[in-house]
Coordinates of C-alpha atoms in Angstrom, one line a residue:
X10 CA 186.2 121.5 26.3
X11 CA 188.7 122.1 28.6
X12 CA 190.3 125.6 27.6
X13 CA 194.3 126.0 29.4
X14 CA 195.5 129.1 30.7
X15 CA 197.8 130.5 28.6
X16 CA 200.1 131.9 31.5
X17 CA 203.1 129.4 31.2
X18 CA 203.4 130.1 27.7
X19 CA 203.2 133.7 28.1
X20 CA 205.8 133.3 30.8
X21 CA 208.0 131.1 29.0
X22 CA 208.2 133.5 26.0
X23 CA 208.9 136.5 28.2
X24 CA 211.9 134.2 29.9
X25 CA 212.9 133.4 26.3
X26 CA 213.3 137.2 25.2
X27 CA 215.1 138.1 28.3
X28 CA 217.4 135.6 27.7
X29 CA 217.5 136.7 24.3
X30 CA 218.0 140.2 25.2
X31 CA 221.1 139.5 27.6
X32 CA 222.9 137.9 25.0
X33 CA 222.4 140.7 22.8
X34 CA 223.5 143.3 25.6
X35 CA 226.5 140.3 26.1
X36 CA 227.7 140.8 22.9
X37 CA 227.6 144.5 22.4
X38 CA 229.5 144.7 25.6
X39 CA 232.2 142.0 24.2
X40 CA 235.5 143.8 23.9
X41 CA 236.6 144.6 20.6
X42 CA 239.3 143.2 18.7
X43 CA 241.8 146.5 17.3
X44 CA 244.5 145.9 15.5
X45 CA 248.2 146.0 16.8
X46 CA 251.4 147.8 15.4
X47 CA 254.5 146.5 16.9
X48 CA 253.1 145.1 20.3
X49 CA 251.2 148.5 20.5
X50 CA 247.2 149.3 19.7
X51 CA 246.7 151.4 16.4
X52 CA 246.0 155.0 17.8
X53 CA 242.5 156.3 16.1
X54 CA 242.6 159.9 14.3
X55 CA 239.2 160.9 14.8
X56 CA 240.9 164.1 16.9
X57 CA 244.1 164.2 15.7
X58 CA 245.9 166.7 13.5
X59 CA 243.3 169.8 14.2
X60 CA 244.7 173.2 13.2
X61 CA 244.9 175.7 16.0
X62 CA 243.3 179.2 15.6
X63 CA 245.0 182.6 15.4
X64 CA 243.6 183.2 19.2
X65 CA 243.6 184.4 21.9
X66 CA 241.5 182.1 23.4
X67 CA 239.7 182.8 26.9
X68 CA 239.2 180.6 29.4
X69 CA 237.5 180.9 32.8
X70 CA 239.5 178.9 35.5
X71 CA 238.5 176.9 38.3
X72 CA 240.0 178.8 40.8
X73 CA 237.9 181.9 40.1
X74 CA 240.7 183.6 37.8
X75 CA 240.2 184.3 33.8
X76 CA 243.2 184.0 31.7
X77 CA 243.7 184.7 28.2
X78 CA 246.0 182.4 26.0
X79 CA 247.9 184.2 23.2
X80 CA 249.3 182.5 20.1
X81 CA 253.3 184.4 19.6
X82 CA 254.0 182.2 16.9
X83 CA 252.5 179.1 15.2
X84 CA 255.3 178.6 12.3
X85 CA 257.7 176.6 14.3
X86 CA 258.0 172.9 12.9
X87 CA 257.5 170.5 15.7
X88 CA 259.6 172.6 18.8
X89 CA 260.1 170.9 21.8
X90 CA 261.9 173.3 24.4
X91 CA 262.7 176.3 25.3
X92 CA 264.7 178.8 27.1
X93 CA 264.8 182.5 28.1
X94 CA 267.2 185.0 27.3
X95 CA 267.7 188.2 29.6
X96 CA 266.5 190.7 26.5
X97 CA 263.0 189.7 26.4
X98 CA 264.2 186.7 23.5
X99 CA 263.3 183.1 23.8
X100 CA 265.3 180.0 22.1
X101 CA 263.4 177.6 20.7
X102 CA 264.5 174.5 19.6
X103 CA 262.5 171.9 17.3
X104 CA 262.7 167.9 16.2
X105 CA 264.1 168.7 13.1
X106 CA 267.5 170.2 14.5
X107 CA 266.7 173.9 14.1
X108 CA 267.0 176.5 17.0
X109 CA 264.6 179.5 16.5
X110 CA 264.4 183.0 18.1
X111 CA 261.7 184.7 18.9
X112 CA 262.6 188.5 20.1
X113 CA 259.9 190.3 22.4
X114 CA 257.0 188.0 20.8
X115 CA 257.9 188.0 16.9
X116 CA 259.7 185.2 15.4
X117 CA 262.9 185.6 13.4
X118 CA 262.7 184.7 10.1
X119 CA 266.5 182.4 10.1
X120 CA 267.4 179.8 12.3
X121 CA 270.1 180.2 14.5
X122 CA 273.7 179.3 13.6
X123 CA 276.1 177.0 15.3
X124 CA 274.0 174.1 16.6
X125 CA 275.4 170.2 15.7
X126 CA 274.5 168.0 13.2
X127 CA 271.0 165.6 14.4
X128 CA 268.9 163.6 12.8
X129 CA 264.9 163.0 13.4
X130 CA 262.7 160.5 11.7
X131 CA 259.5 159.4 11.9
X132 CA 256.0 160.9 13.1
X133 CA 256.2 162.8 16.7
X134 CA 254.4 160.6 19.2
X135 CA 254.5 157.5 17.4
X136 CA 256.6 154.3 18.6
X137 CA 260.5 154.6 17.4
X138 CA 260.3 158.5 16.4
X139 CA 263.5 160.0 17.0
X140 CA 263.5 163.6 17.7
X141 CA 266.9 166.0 16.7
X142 CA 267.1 168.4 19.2
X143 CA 265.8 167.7 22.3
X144 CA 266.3 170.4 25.3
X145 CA 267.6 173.5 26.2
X146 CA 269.1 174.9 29.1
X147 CA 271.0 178.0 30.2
X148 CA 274.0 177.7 32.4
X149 CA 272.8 179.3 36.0
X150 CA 275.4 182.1 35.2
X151 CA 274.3 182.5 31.6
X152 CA 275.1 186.5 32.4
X153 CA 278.9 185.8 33.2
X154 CA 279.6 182.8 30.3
X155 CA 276.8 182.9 28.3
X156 CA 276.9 179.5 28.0
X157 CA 274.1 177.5 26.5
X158 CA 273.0 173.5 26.7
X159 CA 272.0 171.5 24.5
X160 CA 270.8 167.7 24.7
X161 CA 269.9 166.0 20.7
X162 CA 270.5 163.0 18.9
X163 CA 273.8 162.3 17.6
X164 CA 274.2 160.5 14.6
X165 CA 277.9 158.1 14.9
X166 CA 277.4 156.2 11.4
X167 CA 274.4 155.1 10.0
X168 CA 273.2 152.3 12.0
X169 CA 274.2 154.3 15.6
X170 CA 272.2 157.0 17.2
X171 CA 273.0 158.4 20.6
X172 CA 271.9 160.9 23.5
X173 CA 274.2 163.5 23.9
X174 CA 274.6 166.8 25.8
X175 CA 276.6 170.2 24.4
X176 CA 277.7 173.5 25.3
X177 CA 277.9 176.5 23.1
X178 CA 278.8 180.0 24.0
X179 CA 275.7 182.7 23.2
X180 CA 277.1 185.8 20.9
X181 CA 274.1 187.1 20.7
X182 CA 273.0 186.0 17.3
X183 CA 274.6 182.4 17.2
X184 CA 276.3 179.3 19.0
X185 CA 279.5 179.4 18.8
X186 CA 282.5 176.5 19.8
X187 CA 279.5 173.7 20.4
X188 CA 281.4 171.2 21.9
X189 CA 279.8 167.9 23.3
X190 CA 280.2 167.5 27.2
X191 CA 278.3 163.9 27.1
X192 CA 277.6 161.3 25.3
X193 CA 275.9 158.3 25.6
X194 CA 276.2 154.5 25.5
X195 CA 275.0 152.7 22.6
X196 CA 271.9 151.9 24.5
X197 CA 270.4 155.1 25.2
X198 CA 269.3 156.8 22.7
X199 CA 266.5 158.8 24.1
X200 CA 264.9 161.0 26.8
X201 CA 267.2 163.5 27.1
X202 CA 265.6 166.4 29.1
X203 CA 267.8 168.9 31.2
X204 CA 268.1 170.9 34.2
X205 CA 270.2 172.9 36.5
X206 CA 269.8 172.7 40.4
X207 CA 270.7 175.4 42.9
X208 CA 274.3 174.1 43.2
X209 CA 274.7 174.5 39.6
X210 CA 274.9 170.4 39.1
X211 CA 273.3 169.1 35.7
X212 CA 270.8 166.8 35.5
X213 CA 270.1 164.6 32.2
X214 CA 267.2 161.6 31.5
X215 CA 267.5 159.0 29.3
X216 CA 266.1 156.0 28.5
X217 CA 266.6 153.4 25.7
X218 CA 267.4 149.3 25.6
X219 CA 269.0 149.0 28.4
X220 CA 268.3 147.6 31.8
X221 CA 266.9 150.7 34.2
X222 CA 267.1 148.4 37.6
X223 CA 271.0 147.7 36.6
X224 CA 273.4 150.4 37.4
X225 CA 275.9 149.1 34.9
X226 CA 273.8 150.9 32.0
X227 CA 273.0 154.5 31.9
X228 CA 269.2 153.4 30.6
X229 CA 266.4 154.4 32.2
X230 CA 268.3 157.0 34.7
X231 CA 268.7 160.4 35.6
X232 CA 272.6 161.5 35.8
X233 CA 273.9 164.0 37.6
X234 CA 276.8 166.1 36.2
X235 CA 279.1 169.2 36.7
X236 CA 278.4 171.7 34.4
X237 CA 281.6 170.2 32.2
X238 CA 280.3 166.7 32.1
X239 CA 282.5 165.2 34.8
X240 CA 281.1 163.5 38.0
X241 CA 280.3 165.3 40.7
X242 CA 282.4 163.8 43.9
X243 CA 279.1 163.5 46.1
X244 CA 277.1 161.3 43.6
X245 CA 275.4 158.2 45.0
X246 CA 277.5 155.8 43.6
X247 CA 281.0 157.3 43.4
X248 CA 283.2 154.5 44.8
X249 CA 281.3 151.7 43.6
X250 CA 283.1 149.3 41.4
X251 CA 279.5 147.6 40.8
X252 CA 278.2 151.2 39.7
X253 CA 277.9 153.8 37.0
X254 CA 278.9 157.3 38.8
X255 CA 277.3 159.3 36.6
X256 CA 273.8 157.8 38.0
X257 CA 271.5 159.6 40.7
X258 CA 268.2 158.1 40.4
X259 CA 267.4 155.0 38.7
X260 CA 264.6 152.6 37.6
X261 CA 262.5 155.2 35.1
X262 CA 261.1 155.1 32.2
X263 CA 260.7 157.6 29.6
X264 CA 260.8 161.1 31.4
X265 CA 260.2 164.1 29.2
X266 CA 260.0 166.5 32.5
X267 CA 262.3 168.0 35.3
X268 CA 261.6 171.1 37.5
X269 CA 263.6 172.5 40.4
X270 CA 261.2 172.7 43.8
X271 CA 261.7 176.9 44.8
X272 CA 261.4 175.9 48.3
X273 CA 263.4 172.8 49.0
X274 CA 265.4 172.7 45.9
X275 CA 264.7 168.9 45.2
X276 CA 264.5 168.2 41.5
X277 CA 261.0 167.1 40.5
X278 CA 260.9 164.5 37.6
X279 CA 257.7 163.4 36.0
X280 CA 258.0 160.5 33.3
X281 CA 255.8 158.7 31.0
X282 CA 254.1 155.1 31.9
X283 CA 252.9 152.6 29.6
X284 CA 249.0 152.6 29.0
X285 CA 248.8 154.5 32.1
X286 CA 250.9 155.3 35.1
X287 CA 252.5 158.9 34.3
X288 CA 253.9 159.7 37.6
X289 CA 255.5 162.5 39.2
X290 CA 258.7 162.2 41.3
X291 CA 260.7 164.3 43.8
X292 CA 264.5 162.5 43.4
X293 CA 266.6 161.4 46.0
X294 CA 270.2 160.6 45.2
X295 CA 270.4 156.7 45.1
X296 CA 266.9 155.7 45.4
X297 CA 265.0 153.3 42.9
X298 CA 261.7 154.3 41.3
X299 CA 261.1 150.8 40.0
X300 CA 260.4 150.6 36.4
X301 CA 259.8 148.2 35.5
X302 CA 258.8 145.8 38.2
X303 CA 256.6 148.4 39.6
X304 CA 253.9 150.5 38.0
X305 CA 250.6 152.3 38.7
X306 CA 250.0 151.3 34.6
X307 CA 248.9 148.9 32.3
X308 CA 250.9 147.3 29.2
X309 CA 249.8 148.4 25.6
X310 CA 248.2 145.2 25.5
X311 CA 245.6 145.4 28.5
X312 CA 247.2 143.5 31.5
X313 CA 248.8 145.6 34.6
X314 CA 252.3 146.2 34.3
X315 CA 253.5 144.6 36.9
X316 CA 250.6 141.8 37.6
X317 CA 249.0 144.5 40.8
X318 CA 249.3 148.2 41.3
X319 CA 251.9 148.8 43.9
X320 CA 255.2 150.8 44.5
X321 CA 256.0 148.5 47.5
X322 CA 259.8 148.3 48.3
X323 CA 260.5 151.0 46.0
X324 CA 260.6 154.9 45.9
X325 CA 256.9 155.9 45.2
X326 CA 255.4 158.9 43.1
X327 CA 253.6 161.9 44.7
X328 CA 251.3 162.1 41.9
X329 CA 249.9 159.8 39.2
X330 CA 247.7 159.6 36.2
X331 CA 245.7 156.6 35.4
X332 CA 244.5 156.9 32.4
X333 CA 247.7 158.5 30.9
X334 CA 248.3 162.0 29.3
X335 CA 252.1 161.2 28.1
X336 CA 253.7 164.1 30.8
X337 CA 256.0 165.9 29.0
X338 CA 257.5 169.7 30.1
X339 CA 256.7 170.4 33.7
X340 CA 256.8 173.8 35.8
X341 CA 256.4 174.3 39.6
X342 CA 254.5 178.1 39.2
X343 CA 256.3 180.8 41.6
X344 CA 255.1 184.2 40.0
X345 CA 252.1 186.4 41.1
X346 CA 251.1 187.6 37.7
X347 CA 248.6 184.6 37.6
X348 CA 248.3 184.9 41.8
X349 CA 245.5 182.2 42.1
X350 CA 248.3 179.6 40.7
X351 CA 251.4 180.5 42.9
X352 CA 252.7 176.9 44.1
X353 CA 251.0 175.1 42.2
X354 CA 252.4 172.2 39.8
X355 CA 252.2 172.4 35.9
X356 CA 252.2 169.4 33.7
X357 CA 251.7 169.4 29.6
X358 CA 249.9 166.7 28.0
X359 CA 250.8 164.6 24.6
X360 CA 247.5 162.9 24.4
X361 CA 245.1 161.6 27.1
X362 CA 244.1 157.4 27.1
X363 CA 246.2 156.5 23.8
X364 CA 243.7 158.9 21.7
X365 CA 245.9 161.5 19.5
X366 CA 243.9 165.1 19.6
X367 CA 243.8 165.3 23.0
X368 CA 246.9 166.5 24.5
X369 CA 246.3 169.3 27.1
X370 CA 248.0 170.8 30.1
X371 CA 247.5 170.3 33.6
X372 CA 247.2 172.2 37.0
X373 CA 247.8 170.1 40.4
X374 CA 247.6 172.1 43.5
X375 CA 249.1 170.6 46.4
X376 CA 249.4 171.1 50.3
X377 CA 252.3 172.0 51.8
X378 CA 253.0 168.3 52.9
X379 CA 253.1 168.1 48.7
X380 CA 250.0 166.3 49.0
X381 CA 247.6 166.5 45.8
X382 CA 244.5 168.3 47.0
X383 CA 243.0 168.9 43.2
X384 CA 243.8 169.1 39.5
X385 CA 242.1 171.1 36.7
X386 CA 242.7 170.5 32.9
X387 CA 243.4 173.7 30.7
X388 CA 243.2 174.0 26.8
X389 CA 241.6 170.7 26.2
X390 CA 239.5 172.3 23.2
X391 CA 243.0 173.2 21.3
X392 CA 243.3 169.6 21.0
X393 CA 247.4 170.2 20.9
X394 CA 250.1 168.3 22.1
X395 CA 251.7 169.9 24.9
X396 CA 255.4 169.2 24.4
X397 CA 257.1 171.7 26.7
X398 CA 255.6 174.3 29.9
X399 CA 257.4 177.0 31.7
X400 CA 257.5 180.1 33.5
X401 CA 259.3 183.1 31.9
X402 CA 260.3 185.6 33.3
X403 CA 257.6 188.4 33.3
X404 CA 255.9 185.7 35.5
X405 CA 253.7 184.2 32.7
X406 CA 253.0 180.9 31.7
X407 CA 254.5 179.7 28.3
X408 CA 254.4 176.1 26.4
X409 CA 255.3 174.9 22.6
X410 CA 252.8 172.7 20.5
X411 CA 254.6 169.6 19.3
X412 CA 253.0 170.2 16.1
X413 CA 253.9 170.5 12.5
X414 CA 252.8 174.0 12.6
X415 CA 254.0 174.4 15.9
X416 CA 253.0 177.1 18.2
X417 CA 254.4 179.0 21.4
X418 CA 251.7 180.2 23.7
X419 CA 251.9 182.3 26.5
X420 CA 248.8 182.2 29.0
X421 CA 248.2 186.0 31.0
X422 CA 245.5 187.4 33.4
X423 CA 242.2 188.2 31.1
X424 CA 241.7 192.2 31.1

């Protein structure tokens, strides 16, 4: 009897399994099939919603320095800005249309008086919210007029919602004579962030349905003002029949953030991308960012925005995240209480890769070409959305929570 080896059998089997065995390790590598909410993925909530602790919280830093955040207040439904007054007070104002005071640390117990009517709806971060009041700002000689700006949503009948800008007068306890100094087309209905530059010029975001790349819409801009709403003579595109003056930049998306450089006093402007893409931007008058033919992000669906990364042809970002982090309030750090930070950029964070519960702040220190050299993340273990960041004062850090019970913390040298 002829016995045959049993090698090629053995072999054969072994082939068999591997085969088998890649096909398995094929399909648990297949992508997964999530379901879709208007064009956009359902978000998970394995993080979201965590309730922040009564602090403070200490944190060792990457540049060698401890800090110690401190909770002031965390009964503030859902601010979004604020704004320092000259007697150790800070204005806060929230989605719902409230403006709250918090003098030397302790929150007031009644809103303030004098703000205009708003409207919000819907939950904070999800697609279509509408927030009520949006920014604050001070006038740059708040000590001579006291005056105080305002940027919300304004309500013109029941099917319209706008962006507008107002000024009040501070008396000290209230706004008083609120009078709007802009308002917007019917097509832009959002963004809505604003800042003063060193020639006391006001600058305003927006975005909405219409067309950022055509400057016949204010959509998807950032407009430059006087500090009564009319044009400024040297604006890019006074003169232009083809041309909305009001215009300064153009081609944006959603930008939630605008800082004034100390040194240079170019306005910094950071805005949100799609499913990646957050970008930072120094603006020149006239110049187009390119949203949304260009874009360092990808649609909500999973293809690039615009086919290949590239800003070629069009005014490119200094800094960028990929994934996102949905920028919102941004700061450029001058003090020396927190000395291992002076220049460097600060960013807050709504949530990080489409995943609520993990918004965060962020540090980006630069060169002085404004080159990034390195960024650190701070608070991600609060797992709050960072709606609002900036420097008071006494030369401390200070941001809001975009939270139902919202929060303003203030981040100090550890003792």
């Amino acid at each position: 009897m002829i016995i045959k080896s049993p090698q090629p059998f053995i072999r054969g089997l072994q082939l068999g399994l591997l085969l088998a065995s890649l096909c398995g390790m094929h399909n648990l590598n297949a992508q997964q099939s999530v379901p879709f909410q208007g064009g956009v993925p359902l978000a998970p909530t394995g993080l979201a919603d965590q309730p922040l602790g009564d602090g403070p919280f200490l944190y060792s830093t990457a540049e060698g320095m401890d800090i110690r955040v401190v909770v002031l207040t965390k009964a503030i439904e859902y601010p979004t800005s604020l704004a320092f007054l000259p007697d150790d007070k800070i204005l806060v104002t929230t989605r719902p249309g409230l403006i709250r005071l918090l003098d030397k640390g302790i929150l007031q117990p009644q809103a303030i008086d004098g703000g205009p009517d708003t409207r919000f709806s819907g939950k904070s971060g999800d697609p279509g919210a509408v927030h009520g009041y949006i920014d604050i700002a001070l006038h740059p000689d708040f000590q001579q007029n006291r005056f105080v700006y305002l940027s919300y949503t304004k309500v013109l009948d029941a099917d319209t919602r706008v962006l507008a800008v107002g000024r009040a007068t501070w008396t000290g306890t209230a706004l008083a004579d609120f009078n709007d100094i802009w308002v917007a087309d019917a097509d832009v209905n959002s963004s809505g962030r604003i800042i003063f530059d060193a020639n006391d010029k006001l600058y305003i975001t927006t975005s909405g349905r219409g067309d950022p790349q055509s400057l016949n819409t204010l959509a998807g801009k950032v407009l430059r003002l006087n500090d009564d709403g009319s044009i400024p003579a040297d604006n890019p595109f006074v003169g232009r029949a083809d041309a909305r003056h009001e215009i300064y930049t153009y081609g944006h998306r959603s930008a939630l953030g605008l800082a004034v450089h100390p040194r240079t006093g170019q306005v910094w402007q950071n805005e949100n991308g799609p499913n990646g893409g957050d970008e930072i931007n120094i603006l020149k008058p006239g110049l187009n960012y390119g949203w949304p033919l260009v874009s360092l992000g990808r649609t909500y669906q999973g293809p690039w925005q615009a086919g290949r990364p590239t800003h070629e042809n069009f005014e490119a970002p200094i800094i960028y995240w990929m994934p996102a982090i949905a920028l919102s309030g941004m700061t450029l750090y001058t003090g020396t209480a927190l000395p291992k930070w002076t220049g460097d950029v600060f960013v807050g964070g709504l949530r990080t890769g489409e995943i609520p519960g993990t918004g965060h702040i962020e540090r980006i220190l630069l060169n002085e070409n404004l080159e990034e050299l390195r960024r650190e993340a701070l608070l991600v273990d609060l797992r709050q959305r960072i709606r609002d960041i900036r420097q008071g004062p006494d030369g401390l850090i200070y941001l809001v929570t975009d939270e139902k019970a919202g929060a303003v913390l203030r981040i100090e040298p550890a003792k």
